[in-house]
Coordinates of C-alpha atoms and ligand atoms in Angstrom, one line a residue:
X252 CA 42.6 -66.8 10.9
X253 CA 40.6 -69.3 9.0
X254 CA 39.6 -72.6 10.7
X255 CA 40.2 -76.0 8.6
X256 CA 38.5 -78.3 9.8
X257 CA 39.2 -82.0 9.4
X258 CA 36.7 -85.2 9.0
X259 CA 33.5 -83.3 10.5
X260 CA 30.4 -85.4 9.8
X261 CA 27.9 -83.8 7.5
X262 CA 25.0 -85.0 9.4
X263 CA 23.8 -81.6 10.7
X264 CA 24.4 -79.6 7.2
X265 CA 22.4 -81.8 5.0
X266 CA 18.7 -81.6 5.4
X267 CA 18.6 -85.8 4.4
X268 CA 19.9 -86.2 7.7
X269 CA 22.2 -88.5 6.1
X270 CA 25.6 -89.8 8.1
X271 CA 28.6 -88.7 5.8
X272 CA 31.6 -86.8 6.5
X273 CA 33.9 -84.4 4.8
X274 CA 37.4 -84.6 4.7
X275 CA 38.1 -81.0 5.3
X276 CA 35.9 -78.1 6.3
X277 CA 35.8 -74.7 6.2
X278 CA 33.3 -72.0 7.9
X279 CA 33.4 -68.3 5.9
X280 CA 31.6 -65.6 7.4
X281 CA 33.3 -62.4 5.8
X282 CA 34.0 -62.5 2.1
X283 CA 37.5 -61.4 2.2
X284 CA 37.8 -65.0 3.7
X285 CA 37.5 -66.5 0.4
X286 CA 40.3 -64.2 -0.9
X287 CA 42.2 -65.7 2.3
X288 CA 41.1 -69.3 1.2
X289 CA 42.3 -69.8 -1.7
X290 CA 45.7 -68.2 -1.4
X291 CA 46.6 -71.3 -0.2
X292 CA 46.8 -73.8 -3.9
X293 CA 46.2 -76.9 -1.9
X294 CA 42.3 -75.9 -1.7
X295 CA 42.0 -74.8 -5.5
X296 CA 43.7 -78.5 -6.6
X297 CA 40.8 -79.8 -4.2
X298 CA 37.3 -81.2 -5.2
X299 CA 35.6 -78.8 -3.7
X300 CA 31.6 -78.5 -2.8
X301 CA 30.2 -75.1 -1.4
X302 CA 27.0 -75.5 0.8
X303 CA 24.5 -73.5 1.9
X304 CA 21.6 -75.2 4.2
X305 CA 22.0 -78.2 2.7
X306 CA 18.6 -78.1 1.6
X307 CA 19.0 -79.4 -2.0
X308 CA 21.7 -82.4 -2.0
X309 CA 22.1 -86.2 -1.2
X310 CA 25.2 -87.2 -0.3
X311 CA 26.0 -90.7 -1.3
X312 CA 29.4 -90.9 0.4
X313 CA 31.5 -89.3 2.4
X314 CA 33.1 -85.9 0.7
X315 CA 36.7 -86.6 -0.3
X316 CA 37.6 -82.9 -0.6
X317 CA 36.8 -79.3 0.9
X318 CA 33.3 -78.2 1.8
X319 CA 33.2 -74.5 2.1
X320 CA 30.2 -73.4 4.3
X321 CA 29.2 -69.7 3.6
X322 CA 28.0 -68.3 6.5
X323 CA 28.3 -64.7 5.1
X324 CA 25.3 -63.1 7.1
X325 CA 23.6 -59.2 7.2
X326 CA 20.5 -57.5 5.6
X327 CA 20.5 -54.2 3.9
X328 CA 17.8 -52.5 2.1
X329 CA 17.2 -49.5 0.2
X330 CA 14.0 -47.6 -0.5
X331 CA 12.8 -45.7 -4.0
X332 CA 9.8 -44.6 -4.1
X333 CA 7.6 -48.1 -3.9
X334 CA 10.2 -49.8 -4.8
X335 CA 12.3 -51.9 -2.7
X336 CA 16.1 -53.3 -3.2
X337 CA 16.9 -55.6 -0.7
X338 CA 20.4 -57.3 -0.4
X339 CA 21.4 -60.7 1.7
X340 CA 24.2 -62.5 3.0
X341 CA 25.1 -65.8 1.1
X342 CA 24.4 -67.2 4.7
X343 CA 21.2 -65.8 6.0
X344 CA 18.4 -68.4 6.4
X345 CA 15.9 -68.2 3.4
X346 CA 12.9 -68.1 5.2
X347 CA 14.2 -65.7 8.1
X348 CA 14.9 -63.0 4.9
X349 CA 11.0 -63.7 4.2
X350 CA 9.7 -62.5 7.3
X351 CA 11.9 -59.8 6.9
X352 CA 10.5 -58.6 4.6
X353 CA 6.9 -59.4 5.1
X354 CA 7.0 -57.4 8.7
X355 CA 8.5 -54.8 6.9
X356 CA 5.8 -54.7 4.2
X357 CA 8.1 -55.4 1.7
X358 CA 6.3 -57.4 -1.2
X359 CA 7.3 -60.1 -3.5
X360 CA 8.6 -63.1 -1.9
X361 CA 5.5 -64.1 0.3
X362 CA 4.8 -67.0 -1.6
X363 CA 8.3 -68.3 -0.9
X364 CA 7.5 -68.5 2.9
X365 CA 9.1 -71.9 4.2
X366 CA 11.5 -72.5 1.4
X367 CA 14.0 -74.9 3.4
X368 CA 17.7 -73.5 3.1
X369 CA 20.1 -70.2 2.4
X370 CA 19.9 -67.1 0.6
X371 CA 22.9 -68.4 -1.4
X372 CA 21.2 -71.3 -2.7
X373 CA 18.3 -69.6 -4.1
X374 CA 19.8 -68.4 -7.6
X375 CA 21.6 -71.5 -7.9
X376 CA 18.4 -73.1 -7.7
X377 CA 16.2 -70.6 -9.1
X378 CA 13.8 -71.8 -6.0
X379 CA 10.0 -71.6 -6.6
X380 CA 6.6 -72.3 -4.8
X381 CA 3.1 -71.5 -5.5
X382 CA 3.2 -69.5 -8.4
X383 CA 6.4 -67.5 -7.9
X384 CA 9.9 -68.5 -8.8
X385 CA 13.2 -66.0 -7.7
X386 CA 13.7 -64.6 -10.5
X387 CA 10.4 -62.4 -10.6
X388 CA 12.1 -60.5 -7.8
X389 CA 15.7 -61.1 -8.5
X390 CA 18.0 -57.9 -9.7
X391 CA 21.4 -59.2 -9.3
X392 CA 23.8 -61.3 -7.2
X393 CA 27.3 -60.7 -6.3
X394 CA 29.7 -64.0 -6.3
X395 CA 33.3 -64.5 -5.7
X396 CA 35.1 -66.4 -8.8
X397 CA 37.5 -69.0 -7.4
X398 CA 40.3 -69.7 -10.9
X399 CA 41.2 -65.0 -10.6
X400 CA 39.8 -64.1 -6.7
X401 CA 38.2 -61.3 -8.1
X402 CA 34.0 -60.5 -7.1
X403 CA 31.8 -60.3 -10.2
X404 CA 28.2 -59.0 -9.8
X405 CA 25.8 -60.9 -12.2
X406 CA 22.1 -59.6 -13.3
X407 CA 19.2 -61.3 -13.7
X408 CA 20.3 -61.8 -17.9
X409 CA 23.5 -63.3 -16.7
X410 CA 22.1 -65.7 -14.5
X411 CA 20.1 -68.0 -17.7
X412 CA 17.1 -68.9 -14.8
X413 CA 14.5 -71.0 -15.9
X414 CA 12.9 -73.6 -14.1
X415 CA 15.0 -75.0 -10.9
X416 CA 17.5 -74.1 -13.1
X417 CA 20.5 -71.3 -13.3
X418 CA 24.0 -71.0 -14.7
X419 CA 25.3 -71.7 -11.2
X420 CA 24.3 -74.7 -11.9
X421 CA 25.3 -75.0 -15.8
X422 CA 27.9 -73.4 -17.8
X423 CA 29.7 -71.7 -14.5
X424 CA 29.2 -74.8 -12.1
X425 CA 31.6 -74.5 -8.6
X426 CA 33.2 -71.5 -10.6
X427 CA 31.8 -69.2 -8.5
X428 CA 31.1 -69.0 -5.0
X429 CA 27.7 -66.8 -4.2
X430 CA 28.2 -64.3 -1.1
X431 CA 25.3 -61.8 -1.5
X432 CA 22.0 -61.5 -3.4
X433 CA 19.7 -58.4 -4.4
X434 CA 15.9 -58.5 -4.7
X435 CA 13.6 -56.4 -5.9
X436 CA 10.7 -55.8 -4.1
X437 CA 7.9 -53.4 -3.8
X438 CA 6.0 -51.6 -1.0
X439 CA 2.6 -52.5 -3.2
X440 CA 1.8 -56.0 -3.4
X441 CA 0.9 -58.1 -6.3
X442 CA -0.8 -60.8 -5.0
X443 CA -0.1 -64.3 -6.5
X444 CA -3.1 -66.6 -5.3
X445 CA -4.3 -68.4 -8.3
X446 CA -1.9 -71.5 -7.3
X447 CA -2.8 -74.3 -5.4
X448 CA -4.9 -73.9 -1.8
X449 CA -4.1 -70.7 -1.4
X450 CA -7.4 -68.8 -2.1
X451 CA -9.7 -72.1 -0.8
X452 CA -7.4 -71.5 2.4
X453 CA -7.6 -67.5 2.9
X454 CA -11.6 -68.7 2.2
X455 CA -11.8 -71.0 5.2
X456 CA -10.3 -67.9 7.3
X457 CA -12.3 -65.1 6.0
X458 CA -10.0 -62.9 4.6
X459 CA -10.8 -61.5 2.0
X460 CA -8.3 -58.9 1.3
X461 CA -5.0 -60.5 2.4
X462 CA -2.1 -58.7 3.9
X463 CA 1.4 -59.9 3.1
X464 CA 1.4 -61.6 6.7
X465 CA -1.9 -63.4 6.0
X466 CA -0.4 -64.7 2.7
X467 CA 2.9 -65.7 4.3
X468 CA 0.8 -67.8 7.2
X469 CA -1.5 -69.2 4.3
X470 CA 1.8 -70.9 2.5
X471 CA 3.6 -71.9 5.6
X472 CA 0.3 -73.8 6.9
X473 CA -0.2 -75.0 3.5
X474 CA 3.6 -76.1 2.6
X475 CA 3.1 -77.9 7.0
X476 CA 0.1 -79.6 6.0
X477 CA 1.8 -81.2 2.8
X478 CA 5.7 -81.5 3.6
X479 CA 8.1 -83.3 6.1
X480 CA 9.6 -81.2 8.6
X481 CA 13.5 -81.7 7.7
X482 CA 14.5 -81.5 11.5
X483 CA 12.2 -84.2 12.7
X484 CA 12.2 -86.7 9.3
X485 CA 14.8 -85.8 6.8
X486 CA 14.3 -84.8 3.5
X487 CA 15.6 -82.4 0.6
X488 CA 12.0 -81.1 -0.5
X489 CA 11.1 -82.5 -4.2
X490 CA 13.6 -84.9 -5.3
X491 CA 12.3 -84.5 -8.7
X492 CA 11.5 -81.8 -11.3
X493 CA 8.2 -81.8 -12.5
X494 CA 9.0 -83.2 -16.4
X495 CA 8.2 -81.3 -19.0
X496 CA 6.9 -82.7 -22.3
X497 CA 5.8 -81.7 -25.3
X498 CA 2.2 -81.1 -26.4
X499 CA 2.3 -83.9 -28.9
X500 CA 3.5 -86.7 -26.4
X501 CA 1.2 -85.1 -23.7
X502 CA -1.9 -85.6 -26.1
X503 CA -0.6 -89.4 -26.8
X504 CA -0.6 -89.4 -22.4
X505 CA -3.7 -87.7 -22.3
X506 CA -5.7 -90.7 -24.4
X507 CA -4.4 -93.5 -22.1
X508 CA -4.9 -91.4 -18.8
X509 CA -7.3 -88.4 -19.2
X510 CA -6.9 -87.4 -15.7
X511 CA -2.9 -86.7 -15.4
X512 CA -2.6 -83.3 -13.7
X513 CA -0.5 -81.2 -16.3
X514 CA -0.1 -77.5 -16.8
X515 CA 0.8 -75.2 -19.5
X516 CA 4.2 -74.3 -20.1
X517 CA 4.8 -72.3 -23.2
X518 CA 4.2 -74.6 -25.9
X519 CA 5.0 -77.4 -23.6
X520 CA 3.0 -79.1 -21.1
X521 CA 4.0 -79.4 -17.9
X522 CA 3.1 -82.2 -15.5
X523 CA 2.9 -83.1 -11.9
X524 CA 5.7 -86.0 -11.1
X525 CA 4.1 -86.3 -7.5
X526 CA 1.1 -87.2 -9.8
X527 CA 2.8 -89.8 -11.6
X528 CA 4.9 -91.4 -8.7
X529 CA 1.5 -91.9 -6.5
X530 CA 0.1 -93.7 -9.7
X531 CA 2.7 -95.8 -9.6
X532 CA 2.0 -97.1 -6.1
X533 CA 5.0 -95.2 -4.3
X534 CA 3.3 -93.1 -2.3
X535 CA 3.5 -93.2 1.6
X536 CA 6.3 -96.1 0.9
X537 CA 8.5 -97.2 3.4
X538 CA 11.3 -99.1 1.7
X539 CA 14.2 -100.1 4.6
X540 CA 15.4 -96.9 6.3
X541 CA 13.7 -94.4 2.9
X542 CA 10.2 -93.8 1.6
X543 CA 8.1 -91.0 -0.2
X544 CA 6.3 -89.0 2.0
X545 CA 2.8 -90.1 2.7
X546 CA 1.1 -86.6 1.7
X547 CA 3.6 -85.9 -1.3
X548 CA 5.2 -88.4 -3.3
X549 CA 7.3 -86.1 -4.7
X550 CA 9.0 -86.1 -1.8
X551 CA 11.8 -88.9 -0.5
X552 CA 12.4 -89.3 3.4
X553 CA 15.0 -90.8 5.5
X554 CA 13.1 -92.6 8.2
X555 CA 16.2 -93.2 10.3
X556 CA 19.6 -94.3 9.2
X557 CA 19.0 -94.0 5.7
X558 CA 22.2 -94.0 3.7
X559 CA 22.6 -91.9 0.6
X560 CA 22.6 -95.1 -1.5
X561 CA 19.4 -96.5 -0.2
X562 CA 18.0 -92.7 -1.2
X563 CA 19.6 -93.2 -5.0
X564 CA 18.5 -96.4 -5.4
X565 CA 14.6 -95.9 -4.5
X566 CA 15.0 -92.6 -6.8
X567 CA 16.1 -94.9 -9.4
X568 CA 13.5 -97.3 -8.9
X569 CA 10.8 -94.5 -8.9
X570 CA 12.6 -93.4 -12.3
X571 CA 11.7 -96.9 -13.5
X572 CA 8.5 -97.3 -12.5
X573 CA 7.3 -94.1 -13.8
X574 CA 9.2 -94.7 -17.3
X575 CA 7.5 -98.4 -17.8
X576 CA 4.0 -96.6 -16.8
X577 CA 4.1 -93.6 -18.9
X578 CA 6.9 -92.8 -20.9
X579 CA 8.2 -89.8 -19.1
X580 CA 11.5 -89.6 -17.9
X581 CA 11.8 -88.2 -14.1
X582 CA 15.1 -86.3 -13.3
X583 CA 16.2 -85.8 -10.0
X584 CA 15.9 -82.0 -8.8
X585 CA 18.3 -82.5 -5.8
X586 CA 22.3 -82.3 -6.5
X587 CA 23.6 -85.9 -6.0
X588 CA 27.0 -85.7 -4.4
X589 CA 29.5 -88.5 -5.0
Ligands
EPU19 N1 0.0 -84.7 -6.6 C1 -0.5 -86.0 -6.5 N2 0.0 -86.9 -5.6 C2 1.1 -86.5 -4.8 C3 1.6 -85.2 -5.0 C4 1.0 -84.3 -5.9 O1 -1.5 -86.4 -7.2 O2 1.6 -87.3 -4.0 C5 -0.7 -83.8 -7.6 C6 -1.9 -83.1 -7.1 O3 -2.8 -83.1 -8.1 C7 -1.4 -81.7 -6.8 C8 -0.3 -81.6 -7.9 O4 0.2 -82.8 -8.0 O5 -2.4 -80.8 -6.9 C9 0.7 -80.6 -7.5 O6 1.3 -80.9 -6.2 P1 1.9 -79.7 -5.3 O7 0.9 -78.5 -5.3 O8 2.2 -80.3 -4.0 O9 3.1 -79.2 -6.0 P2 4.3 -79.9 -6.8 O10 4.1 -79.6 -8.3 O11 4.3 -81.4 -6.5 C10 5.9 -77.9 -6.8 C11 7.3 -77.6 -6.4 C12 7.4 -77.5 -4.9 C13 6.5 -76.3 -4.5 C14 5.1 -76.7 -4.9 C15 4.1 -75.5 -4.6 C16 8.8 -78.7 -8.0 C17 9.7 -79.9 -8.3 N3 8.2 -78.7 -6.8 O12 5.6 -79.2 -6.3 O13 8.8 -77.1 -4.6 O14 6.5 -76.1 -3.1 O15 5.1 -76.9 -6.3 O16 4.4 -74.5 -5.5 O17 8.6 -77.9 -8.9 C18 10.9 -78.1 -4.0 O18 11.3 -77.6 -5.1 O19 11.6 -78.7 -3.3 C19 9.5 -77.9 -3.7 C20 9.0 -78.4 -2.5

């Protein structure tokens, strides 16, 4: 029998830390649950918001509707030849599905070590770091569809990734609810190393031929050194996308400040907001209970009691800044709630 919850606070299921609560509340661990769910109309008349780990959102009040956590959990795998197919639970912990597959010698999503948050989230989010973005290893993910109750397994064409981007988050937004994904990994690994501290860091430790573990280690001490721990200062990861521009308005950037970190992107330029934000004085910056982080000011904190608000409104100011200073328009990469 499903449990409803009513008025929990959110406080634990957002990695902000911030003090909301939802009006009702619902745990699913098996996805015939869903099914089960939404038999009752009440919940599909409700403003609903599923959640994962909470990794990815700022709440800015409390949540007048039904917050579904997916807690679907289990690992499966099946071998061919070198290749790997490896299928998660909405619910499993990101990172604990890493070292997975790293002790297992499965390769692919070593460079994703230490991504805060769920298995489920990761399509939605089309989650990436150092050089790697989900849907190199993604074959397909299997999601419940809330208007007809039926389960409809999407591939990696249906899913329209690009970057931090998917149609779970466009076109089918809170149409479907995510309860398993499938990767594709291999049993020979590609190494990815070009991004970043990697190399300079496997350097300073000798190795010279990394194994998947050595890799894994490398981007967890790397992602340590530069990021907040969630469960001592809270904080969603990047709370902006890296803008993209185009290579005429980059070039026009380029002659005011030669130095702005940019990367290609297509025929578009890609540049690096944590770059921008520190240039405009933010980082390290306490402002009342929020902040930017003081080694990545891509990065907004709660100090302590910061409400969702106080988040928004330093974003906002950050947006500003960066706007009056260089032209480029920062957009938020968490989900705003509320
Ligand atoms: N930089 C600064 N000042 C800062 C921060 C960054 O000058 O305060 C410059 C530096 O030159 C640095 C460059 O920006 O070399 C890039 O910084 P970093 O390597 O930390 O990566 P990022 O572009 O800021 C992206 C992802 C991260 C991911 C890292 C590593 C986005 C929005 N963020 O950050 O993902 O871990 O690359 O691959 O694409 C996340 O999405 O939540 C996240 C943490």
């Amino acid at each position: 029998m499903l449990q409803i919850q009513e008025n929990i606070s959110l406080k634990n299921f957002n990695t902000f830390g911030i003090e909301v609560s939802a009006r009702y509340y619902v745990e699913i661990s098996r996805e015939d649950e869903l099914a089960e769910l939404f038999l009752d109309p009440q919940w599909l008349g409700m403003k609903r918001l599923v959640l994962g780990g909470g990794s990815n959102m700022l709440f800015k009040n409390d949540f007048d509707g039904l917050v579904i956590r997916v807690n679907i959990r289990g690992i499966e795998q099946r071998l061919q030849n070198n290749d790997v197919f490896v299928e998660a639970g909405a619910g499993e912990v990101w990172n604990d599905l890493v070292n997975y597959c790293v002790d297992r010698g499965y390769a692919g999503i070593e460079n994703l070590s230490l991504i805060p948050g769920s298995v489920g989230a990761s399509p939605v989010q089309n989650i990436g770091a150092y050089g790697v973005e989900l849907k190199d290893v993604f074959k397909s993910c299997r999601a419940f569809e809330i208007a007809t109750g039926q389960f409809k397994t999407f591939d990696k064409a249906e899913c329209g990734f690009a970057y931090r981007e998917s149609v779970f988050k466009g076109a089918l937004k809170e149409q479907y609810i995510i309860v398993s994904v499938k990767l594709h990994l291999s049993l020979l690994p590609h190494f990815n190393l070009k991004y970043g501290a990697i190399e300079q860091e496997l350097l300073n430790r000798n190795i010279s031929s990394p194994t998947l573990k050595d890799v894994s280690k490398v981007v967890s001490y790397i992602r340590v050194s530069k990021l907040p721990d969630p469960s001592t200062i809270g904080n969603a990861g990047s709370f902006f996308k890296n803008p993209i521009i185009s290579r005429k308005q980059f070039e026009a950037l380029l002659s005011n400040f030669p130095e702005v970190v940019n990367y290609p992107a297509g025929d578009e330029v890609k540049l690096a907001a944590g770059w921008l934000i520190e240039q405009c004085g933010w980082k390290g910056k306490t402002v009342g209970n929020t902040g930017t982080w003081k080694n990545q000011a891509l990065v907004l904190v709660n100090h302590g009691g910061a409400t969702g608000e106080e988040v928004y409104s330093l974003s906002s100011q950050i947006i500003d800044s960066v706007y009056s200073k260089f032209g480029v328009l920062l957009e938020r990469e968490v989900n705003v709630i509320g």
